[in-house]
C-alpha cells in the first residue's frame, strides 16, 4: 500500500511537482467515476434509439456492451495502478508507445471528451425544457439550454474541488432515486410485459431494411455510449490519496455499480412500458418518461424530471472536471499551443484556464443541434472517438506486455497471467465495436441528411487525425517534453527494460533528426 506521505515523491519521479491539491478520498474518486459514466445519462440517452432499432430486444445489446467494456475497464485499472498521474491515456501511451503516438492519442482523446460534454449538455437540455414548458422544443432553444448546462458545469468547477464533491454526491443520490428506486418500483408494481418480450423486436428491424442483425448492430453501436467515462477516475490521480490503490479500485467499483444500475433500469423500463410497440414506431418519444409516469402516476412527472436533471448536471460537472485535468496534463508537458497559459493553476489549486477553454469548445459543439434532432449524431461522435482511444490504449498495452516494456505485475492492482488474456479479448472487442460505431448508417444521421452527415464520424475523426499528425510533424511537440524521469516507482523497479526517461527520448529524437 502506498504511504500517502510518498505521493508527492512518486510524482517527482515522473518529473512533476505537486501543484494540484491532494484531497480526494477513494469515495470522492468513485463519485467522479460514477457521475461521469452516469446510468441516468447513459441509459436514458440510448433507450429511445434502442427501441427504434431493436425493439425490446435492445437489452441484449446493452449486455454485450457491458461485458466488452468490462474487459477494457480492467486493462485501464492495471494501467492506472502503475501510472498514477494526471493525463490518463496520454501519459500511458506516451510512456509505453512513444511520445509521438502519445500526443496523437491525447489529441483525439481531448476532442472526444469535449464531444461527450457537448452531448450530455444537449441531452440534458431536453429535460430542462420539460421542467419549464410543455411546448415543442425548437433547435435554437435546445442549443441555448445546452449552453446553460455547460456554463453551470464550468461555474461549479471554478469554485474548487470541495464544491464539486458536494454536487457529485447529490448526483449519486439522484441517480439512486431515478434509477434504482424507480426501477424497483416499476418491476414490482407496474410491470405490463412478460420476460418473453425481451427477445422480441416487435418489427423494429424495418428501420434497418428488414434485417434483425443490422438493427442489433446499430443498437450495439448506440449502447456503447452507456459505458463511457470510467477513465475519469484516472484524470484526478494527482489529487487522490494513495492513488496507486484508490484509483483502480474506484474505477472498477464505479463501472460495476453503474453497469448494475443501467441493466436494472433497462429491464424495468422495457417490462413496465404499457405499449412498447409505440416506442418502436417512434410514437413514444421518451420510453423512460412514459414508463415512469404511467407506472407512478401523473404526480410523479415534475419530481422525476428534477431528479433526472440533477443527475445530468452532476454528469456534466464531472466531465468538465476531468476534461480540464486532461488539458492541464497535456499543457504541463508543453504539448499544446499556449501551453503555459493552459497549465495555469489558480488560487483554488485547479486548472481554471483549461476548464474555461474546454467549456467554450463544448458550447461551440452545440451548434450541431441547430440542424434539428442531433441526438444520434452527437452520441455517435461522443462514442466514436472514445472507442478509437480505447482501442489504441489496449493495443499499446498489449504490445508493451509482449515486448517487456511494461510489467503489470509491479502495480498495486494486478491480474497476473489472466491480465494477458483480458487484454487480448479487450483488443478483439474494441476492434469490432470501433468499426461498428464508425460504420456509416443513414439511420443515425439527421432525417434527409447528406452523405457528409452519414459519414460524419469517419470524416471528422480522420480530419482530426490528419491535423494532429501534421502538428506532430511540423511543431514536433515531443521535443518540448520536460526533462526528468517518466516512469514511476512500480515501473522502474519492475524490469530493466522499463520506459526510457524523457532525457533519453529527447536525445534519441535529436539523433534521429
XYZ file of C-alpha atoms in Angstrom, residues 14-510:
497
model
C 7.837 11.400 -13.140
C 9.429 14.835 -13.297
C 6.421 16.778 -11.918
C 5.784 18.927 -8.873
C 2.698 18.550 -6.692
C 0.614 21.528 -7.904
C -2.908 20.158 -7.521
C -4.359 19.700 -4.050
C -4.375 16.032 -2.979
C -7.688 15.940 -1.079
C -9.777 13.321 -2.900
C -10.623 10.188 -0.959
C -11.402 6.820 -2.535
C -15.107 7.661 -2.209
C -14.671 11.011 -3.961
C -12.859 9.337 -6.867
C -15.639 6.756 -7.049
C -18.180 9.600 -7.146
C -16.372 11.223 -10.076
C -16.327 7.927 -11.981
C -19.950 7.140 -11.162
C -21.207 10.605 -12.098
C -19.261 10.577 -15.360
C -20.434 7.153 -16.516
C -23.878 8.071 -15.104
C -26.533 5.385 -15.515
C -29.203 8.050 -15.982
C -27.326 9.867 -18.751
C -26.144 6.630 -20.307
C -29.329 4.617 -20.475
C -31.860 7.447 -20.798
C -29.958 8.706 -23.824
C -29.967 5.396 -25.710
C -33.262 3.768 -24.702
C -35.297 5.532 -27.400
C -32.821 4.633 -30.134
C -32.576 1.114 -28.755
C -36.312 0.554 -29.133
C -36.367 2.030 -32.630
C -33.622 -0.254 -33.955
C -34.054 -3.466 -31.957
C -37.330 -3.255 -30.076
C -37.437 -4.744 -26.552
C -34.522 -6.990 -27.572
C -32.301 -3.911 -27.365
C -31.348 -5.073 -23.863
C -29.195 -7.789 -25.445
C -27.012 -5.086 -26.994
C -26.647 -3.398 -23.604
C -25.478 -6.678 -22.030
C -22.894 -7.237 -24.803
C -21.596 -3.664 -24.467
C -21.310 -4.089 -20.687
C -19.250 -7.288 -20.964
C -16.979 -5.858 -23.641
C -16.314 -2.651 -21.742
C -15.649 -4.573 -18.541
C -12.579 -6.022 -20.267
C -11.436 -2.520 -21.196
C -12.041 -1.158 -17.696
C -9.887 -3.947 -16.274
C -6.977 -3.055 -18.573
C -7.376 0.598 -17.565
C -7.333 -0.381 -13.888
C -3.963 -2.091 -14.322
C -2.535 0.914 -16.137
C -3.848 3.448 -13.623
C -2.326 1.478 -10.758
C 1.128 1.670 -12.288
C 0.953 5.225 -13.665
C -0.922 7.315 -11.044
C -0.560 10.673 -12.780
C -2.990 13.156 -14.276
C -3.363 12.749 -18.014
C -4.524 9.143 -18.131
C -4.342 7.705 -21.632
C -1.962 10.392 -22.885
C 0.518 9.574 -20.132
C 0.217 5.798 -20.567
C 0.628 5.773 -24.342
C 3.447 8.303 -24.199
C 5.401 6.038 -21.864
C 4.570 2.684 -23.398
C 4.234 3.590 -27.083
C 6.402 6.680 -27.514
C 5.833 10.462 -27.328
C 4.520 10.930 -30.886
C 1.825 8.288 -30.509
C 1.071 9.606 -27.043
C 0.455 13.069 -28.479
C -1.899 11.772 -31.197
C -3.887 9.669 -28.734
C -4.084 12.580 -26.310
C -5.261 14.892 -29.093
C -8.107 12.592 -30.175
C -8.957 11.963 -26.528
C -9.383 15.674 -25.840
C -11.635 16.075 -28.895
C -13.738 13.084 -27.816
C -14.019 14.349 -24.252
C -15.227 17.755 -25.420
C -17.738 16.000 -27.703
C -19.029 13.996 -24.742
C -19.622 17.182 -22.720
C -21.477 18.656 -25.697
C -23.602 15.509 -25.954
C -24.523 15.436 -22.259
C -25.422 19.145 -22.346
C -27.578 18.629 -25.443
C -29.397 15.628 -23.954
C -29.822 17.329 -20.592
C -31.313 20.399 -22.277
C -34.334 18.289 -23.248
C -35.090 17.523 -19.600
C -34.513 21.139 -18.596
C -37.074 22.222 -21.176
C -39.543 19.583 -19.943
C -39.300 21.111 -16.467
C -40.318 24.598 -17.574
C -42.504 24.086 -20.641
C -44.830 21.613 -22.347
C -44.341 23.183 -25.773
C -42.252 21.690 -28.560
C -38.529 22.321 -28.214
C -37.107 24.378 -31.076
C -33.500 23.807 -32.251
C -32.417 27.290 -31.149
C -33.901 26.882 -27.675
C -32.347 23.435 -27.447
C -28.890 24.845 -28.133
C -29.332 27.731 -25.692
C -30.407 25.393 -22.895
C -27.389 23.229 -23.680
C -25.200 26.300 -23.167
C -26.822 26.712 -19.740
C -25.667 23.186 -18.874
C -22.090 23.857 -19.940
C -21.985 27.199 -18.118
C -23.351 25.660 -14.913
C -20.791 22.835 -15.006
C -17.993 25.371 -15.518
C -19.227 27.600 -12.708
C -19.268 24.758 -10.182
C -15.797 23.589 -11.228
C -14.343 27.077 -10.862
C -15.448 27.099 -7.216
C -12.902 24.388 -6.396
C -12.660 20.686 -5.617
C -14.836 20.651 -2.474
C -17.976 22.123 -4.120
C -17.532 19.622 -6.953
C -17.511 16.771 -4.430
C -20.757 18.001 -2.852
C -22.528 18.266 -6.201
C -21.327 14.832 -7.250
C -22.647 13.345 -4.021
C -26.009 14.937 -4.785
C -25.780 13.401 -8.233
C -25.234 9.928 -6.796
C -28.327 10.320 -4.620
C -30.318 11.473 -7.645
C -29.026 8.537 -9.689
C -30.073 6.170 -6.933
C -33.602 7.590 -6.865
C -34.050 7.958 -10.631
C -32.535 4.598 -11.491
C -32.558 2.094 -8.642
C -35.587 3.138 -6.592
C -37.822 3.934 -9.565
C -36.733 0.770 -11.395
C -37.561 -1.451 -8.416
C -40.981 0.162 -8.088
C -41.670 -0.383 -11.783
C -40.574 -4.028 -11.629
C -42.570 -4.822 -8.505
C -45.752 -2.827 -9.040
C -46.037 -1.605 -12.638
C -44.902 -4.465 -14.870
C -47.033 -4.772 -18.007
C -44.971 -7.233 -20.042
C -43.623 -10.722 -19.514
C -39.939 -11.608 -19.745
C -40.508 -13.139 -23.155
C -40.754 -9.660 -24.676
C -37.035 -9.176 -24.052
C -36.395 -11.462 -27.036
C -38.895 -9.761 -29.364
C -38.084 -6.958 -31.820
C -41.751 -6.025 -32.465
C -40.832 -5.295 -36.073
C -38.041 -2.827 -35.273
C -35.885 -4.425 -37.973
C -37.903 -2.496 -40.562
C -35.810 0.577 -39.655
C -32.718 -1.350 -40.831
C -34.004 -2.690 -44.135
C -35.709 -5.686 -42.539
C -32.507 -7.136 -41.064
C -32.636 -8.087 -37.384
C -28.839 -8.409 -37.313
C -28.340 -4.937 -38.812
C -30.762 -3.474 -36.280
C -28.934 -5.186 -33.410
C -25.559 -3.900 -34.608
C -26.935 -0.358 -34.873
C -28.331 -0.697 -31.370
C -24.985 -2.015 -30.131
C -23.226 0.996 -31.661
C -25.536 3.275 -29.678
C -25.443 1.143 -26.494
C -21.701 1.683 -26.234
C -22.472 5.236 -25.072
C -23.857 3.862 -21.782
C -20.444 2.554 -20.696
C -18.140 5.525 -21.263
C -16.431 7.671 -18.652
C -14.835 5.210 -16.235
C -11.441 6.653 -17.178
C -12.445 9.943 -15.497
C -11.066 8.485 -12.265
C -7.570 8.382 -13.787
C -7.598 12.109 -14.525
C -7.659 13.064 -10.837
C -4.847 10.721 -9.746
C -2.671 13.638 -8.607
C -5.490 14.892 -6.390
C -6.155 11.462 -4.871
C -4.833 9.998 -1.652
C -2.977 6.699 -2.233
C -3.687 6.799 -5.972
C -1.998 3.509 -6.894
C -4.537 1.716 -4.752
C -7.532 4.047 -4.743
C -7.836 4.948 -8.444
C -8.071 1.425 -9.965
C -10.456 0.258 -7.256
C -12.667 3.317 -7.676
C -12.623 2.823 -11.451
C -13.863 -0.774 -11.300
C -16.348 -0.161 -8.500
C -17.865 2.794 -10.332
C -18.087 0.817 -13.558
C -19.712 -2.256 -11.975
C -22.177 -0.225 -9.920
C -23.174 1.829 -12.945
C -23.494 -1.317 -15.079
C -25.801 -2.894 -12.498
C -27.914 0.267 -12.418
C -28.025 0.544 -16.218
C -29.141 -3.052 -16.657
C -31.730 -2.746 -13.881
C -33.185 0.382 -15.491
C -33.185 -1.192 -18.956
C -35.115 -4.231 -17.722
C -37.535 -2.150 -15.642
C -38.431 0.320 -18.400
C -38.855 -2.393 -21.022
C -41.061 -4.571 -18.818
C -43.105 -1.632 -17.478
C -43.795 0.192 -20.750
C -47.544 -0.275 -21.431
C -47.277 -0.018 -25.220
C -43.732 -0.948 -26.307
C -44.759 -1.092 -29.942
C -45.331 2.677 -29.805
C -41.728 3.164 -28.684
C -40.621 1.091 -31.679
C -42.694 3.175 -34.084
C -41.485 6.425 -32.550
C -44.895 7.473 -31.299
C -43.495 7.399 -27.761
C -40.534 9.745 -27.948
C -39.238 9.073 -24.425
C -39.889 5.485 -23.230
C -38.386 6.129 -19.797
C -40.616 9.102 -19.061
C -43.645 7.233 -20.392
C -42.943 4.157 -18.247
C -42.395 6.209 -15.082
C -45.434 8.474 -15.409
C -47.676 5.549 -16.385
C -46.381 3.413 -13.538
C -46.232 6.002 -10.755
C -48.949 8.369 -11.869
C -49.089 11.904 -13.262
C -47.989 13.380 -9.900
C -44.503 11.948 -10.446
C -43.807 13.908 -13.637
C -42.133 17.047 -12.262
C -40.321 15.405 -9.313
C -38.901 12.788 -11.650
C -37.685 15.461 -14.092
C -35.947 17.309 -11.243
C -34.149 14.160 -10.093
C -33.045 13.357 -13.636
C -31.824 16.923 -14.127
C -29.658 16.710 -11.003
C -28.072 13.557 -12.402
C -27.436 15.234 -15.759
C -25.888 18.290 -14.107
C -23.657 16.062 -11.945
C -22.522 14.221 -15.061
C -21.732 17.480 -16.882
C -19.805 18.770 -13.845
C -17.791 15.558 -13.631
C -16.977 15.559 -17.350
C -15.882 19.180 -17.124
C -13.684 18.241 -14.152
C -11.758 15.524 -15.925
C -11.502 17.341 -19.275
C -9.888 20.292 -17.508
C -7.350 17.966 -15.912
C -6.623 16.246 -19.225
C -5.870 19.565 -20.940
C -3.777 20.644 -17.943
C -1.677 17.463 -18.152
C -1.156 17.971 -21.873
C -0.230 21.632 -21.459
C 2.048 20.978 -18.485
C 4.202 18.908 -20.837
C 4.221 21.832 -23.298
C 2.311 19.793 -25.863
C -0.273 22.405 -26.930
C -0.239 25.946 -28.278
C -0.437 28.437 -25.380
C 0.631 25.620 -23.035
C 1.980 27.968 -20.378
C -1.401 29.637 -20.064
C -3.419 26.422 -20.265
C -1.343 24.873 -17.476
C -2.123 27.756 -15.096
C -3.267 26.600 -11.665
C -5.304 29.217 -9.794
C -5.527 30.061 -6.082
C -8.045 27.244 -5.550
C -5.463 24.806 -6.962
C -7.499 23.998 -10.056
C -6.521 24.375 -13.746
C -9.035 27.137 -14.329
C -7.837 28.234 -17.790
C -8.147 24.698 -19.153
C -11.631 24.453 -17.667
C -12.764 27.673 -19.362
C -11.301 26.762 -22.773
C -12.899 23.306 -22.846
C -16.262 24.750 -21.808
C -16.132 27.220 -24.708
C -15.287 24.423 -27.173
C -18.112 22.248 -25.864
C -20.506 25.165 -26.231
C -19.454 25.651 -29.855
C -20.145 21.962 -30.481
C -23.776 22.550 -29.526
C -24.218 24.434 -32.806
C -24.681 20.996 -34.414
C -28.038 20.977 -32.671
C -29.296 23.746 -34.923
C -29.801 21.059 -37.568
C -32.861 19.545 -35.906
C -32.614 16.472 -33.641
C -28.887 15.810 -33.364
C -29.023 13.272 -30.504
C -27.974 10.247 -32.573
C -25.209 12.186 -34.328
C -23.784 13.544 -31.070
C -23.912 10.125 -29.402
C -22.048 8.664 -32.390
C -19.437 11.426 -32.109
C -19.106 11.027 -28.363
C -18.792 7.250 -28.603
C -16.680 7.020 -31.764
C -13.676 8.955 -30.561
C -13.573 7.203 -27.199
C -13.709 3.742 -28.732
C -10.816 4.613 -31.039
C -8.891 5.738 -27.946
C -9.844 2.587 -26.029
C -8.531 0.542 -28.935
C -5.259 2.461 -29.176
C -4.615 2.126 -25.434
C -5.479 -1.584 -25.374
C -3.213 -2.316 -28.369
C -0.304 -0.312 -26.911
C -0.749 -2.066 -23.542
C -0.817 -5.478 -25.223
C 2.322 -4.828 -27.273
C 4.081 -3.436 -24.192
C 3.228 -6.600 -22.264
C 4.549 -8.819 -25.024
C 7.813 -6.976 -25.638
C 8.633 -6.473 -21.945
C 8.269 -2.684 -21.985
C 5.556 -2.919 -19.342
C 5.346 -5.288 -16.390
C 1.794 -5.045 -14.987
C 2.635 -7.262 -12.008
C 4.546 -4.349 -10.458
C 1.368 -2.326 -9.820
C -0.924 -2.369 -6.790
C -3.737 -3.798 -8.924
C -2.636 -6.847 -10.896
C -4.242 -9.842 -12.576
C -1.172 -11.978 -13.145
C -1.319 -14.225 -16.192
C -5.042 -13.550 -16.579
C -4.195 -9.961 -17.493
C -2.791 -11.002 -20.879
C -5.974 -12.887 -21.802
C -8.137 -9.964 -20.689
C -6.012 -7.581 -22.754
C -6.292 -9.756 -25.892
C -10.069 -10.049 -25.518
C -10.325 -6.281 -24.942
C -8.479 -5.609 -28.208
C -10.766 -8.024 -30.101
C -13.907 -6.394 -28.668
C -12.689 -2.871 -29.398
C -11.718 -3.676 -32.987
C -15.263 -4.858 -33.561
C -17.044 -2.050 -31.717
C -14.891 0.781 -33.087
C -15.693 -0.313 -36.646
C -19.341 -0.834 -35.722
C -19.691 2.693 -34.324
C -17.864 4.317 -37.235
C -19.857 2.389 -39.848
C -21.816 4.911 -41.954
C -25.530 4.496 -41.259
C -28.329 6.627 -42.623
C -30.392 5.580 -39.580
C -28.159 7.584 -37.245
C -27.899 10.667 -39.452
C -30.429 13.511 -39.275
C -33.506 12.930 -41.431
C -32.724 13.833 -45.036
C -29.041 14.246 -44.202
C -26.391 14.306 -46.914
C -23.621 11.739 -47.360
C -21.349 14.039 -45.365
C -23.597 13.630 -42.348
C -23.806 9.866 -42.857
C -20.003 9.619 -42.908
C -19.583 12.339 -40.292
C -17.873 10.222 -37.606
C -15.276 8.838 -40.033
C -14.701 12.195 -41.726
C -14.382 14.255 -38.542
C -12.034 11.914 -36.716
C -9.975 11.331 -39.859
C -9.617 15.096 -40.169
C -8.631 15.354 -36.504
C -6.017 12.638 -37.010
C -4.579 14.379 -40.086
C -4.434 17.729 -38.281
C -2.802 16.079 -35.265
C -0.278 14.261 -37.436
C 0.587 17.485 -39.254
C 1.117 19.224 -35.909
C 3.435 16.429 -34.759
C 5.481 16.667 -37.962
C 5.664 20.470 -38.086
C 5.671 21.567 -34.431
C 7.425 18.447 -33.055
C 5.781 18.707 -29.607
C 7.634 15.569 -28.469
C 10.810 17.687 -28.353
C 9.163 20.017 -25.845
C 8.719 17.357 -23.175
C 10.216 18.370 -19.818
C 13.403 16.639 -18.772
C 13.179 14.105 -15.989
C 12.127 10.531 -15.361
C 8.909 9.362 -16.964
C 8.442 6.039 -15.209
C 7.152 5.666 -11.694
C 8.457 3.509 -8.904
C 6.467 0.477 -9.959
C 7.763 0.536 -13.486
C 11.356 1.368 -12.637
C 11.615 -1.479 -10.143
C 9.822 -3.943 -12.336
C 12.233 -4.682 -15.140
C 15.471 -3.477 -16.714
C 13.517 -2.738 -19.893
C 11.415 -0.006 -18.293
C 10.473 3.037 -20.327
C 13.398 5.408 -21.035
C 13.484 8.811 -19.450
C 12.365 11.950 -21.206
C 16.019 12.986 -21.449
C 16.838 9.742 -23.245
C 13.839 10.131 -25.518
C 14.835 13.675 -26.409
C 18.395 12.533 -27.150
C 17.125 9.813 -29.443
C 14.840 12.284 -31.225
C 17.756 14.646 -31.883
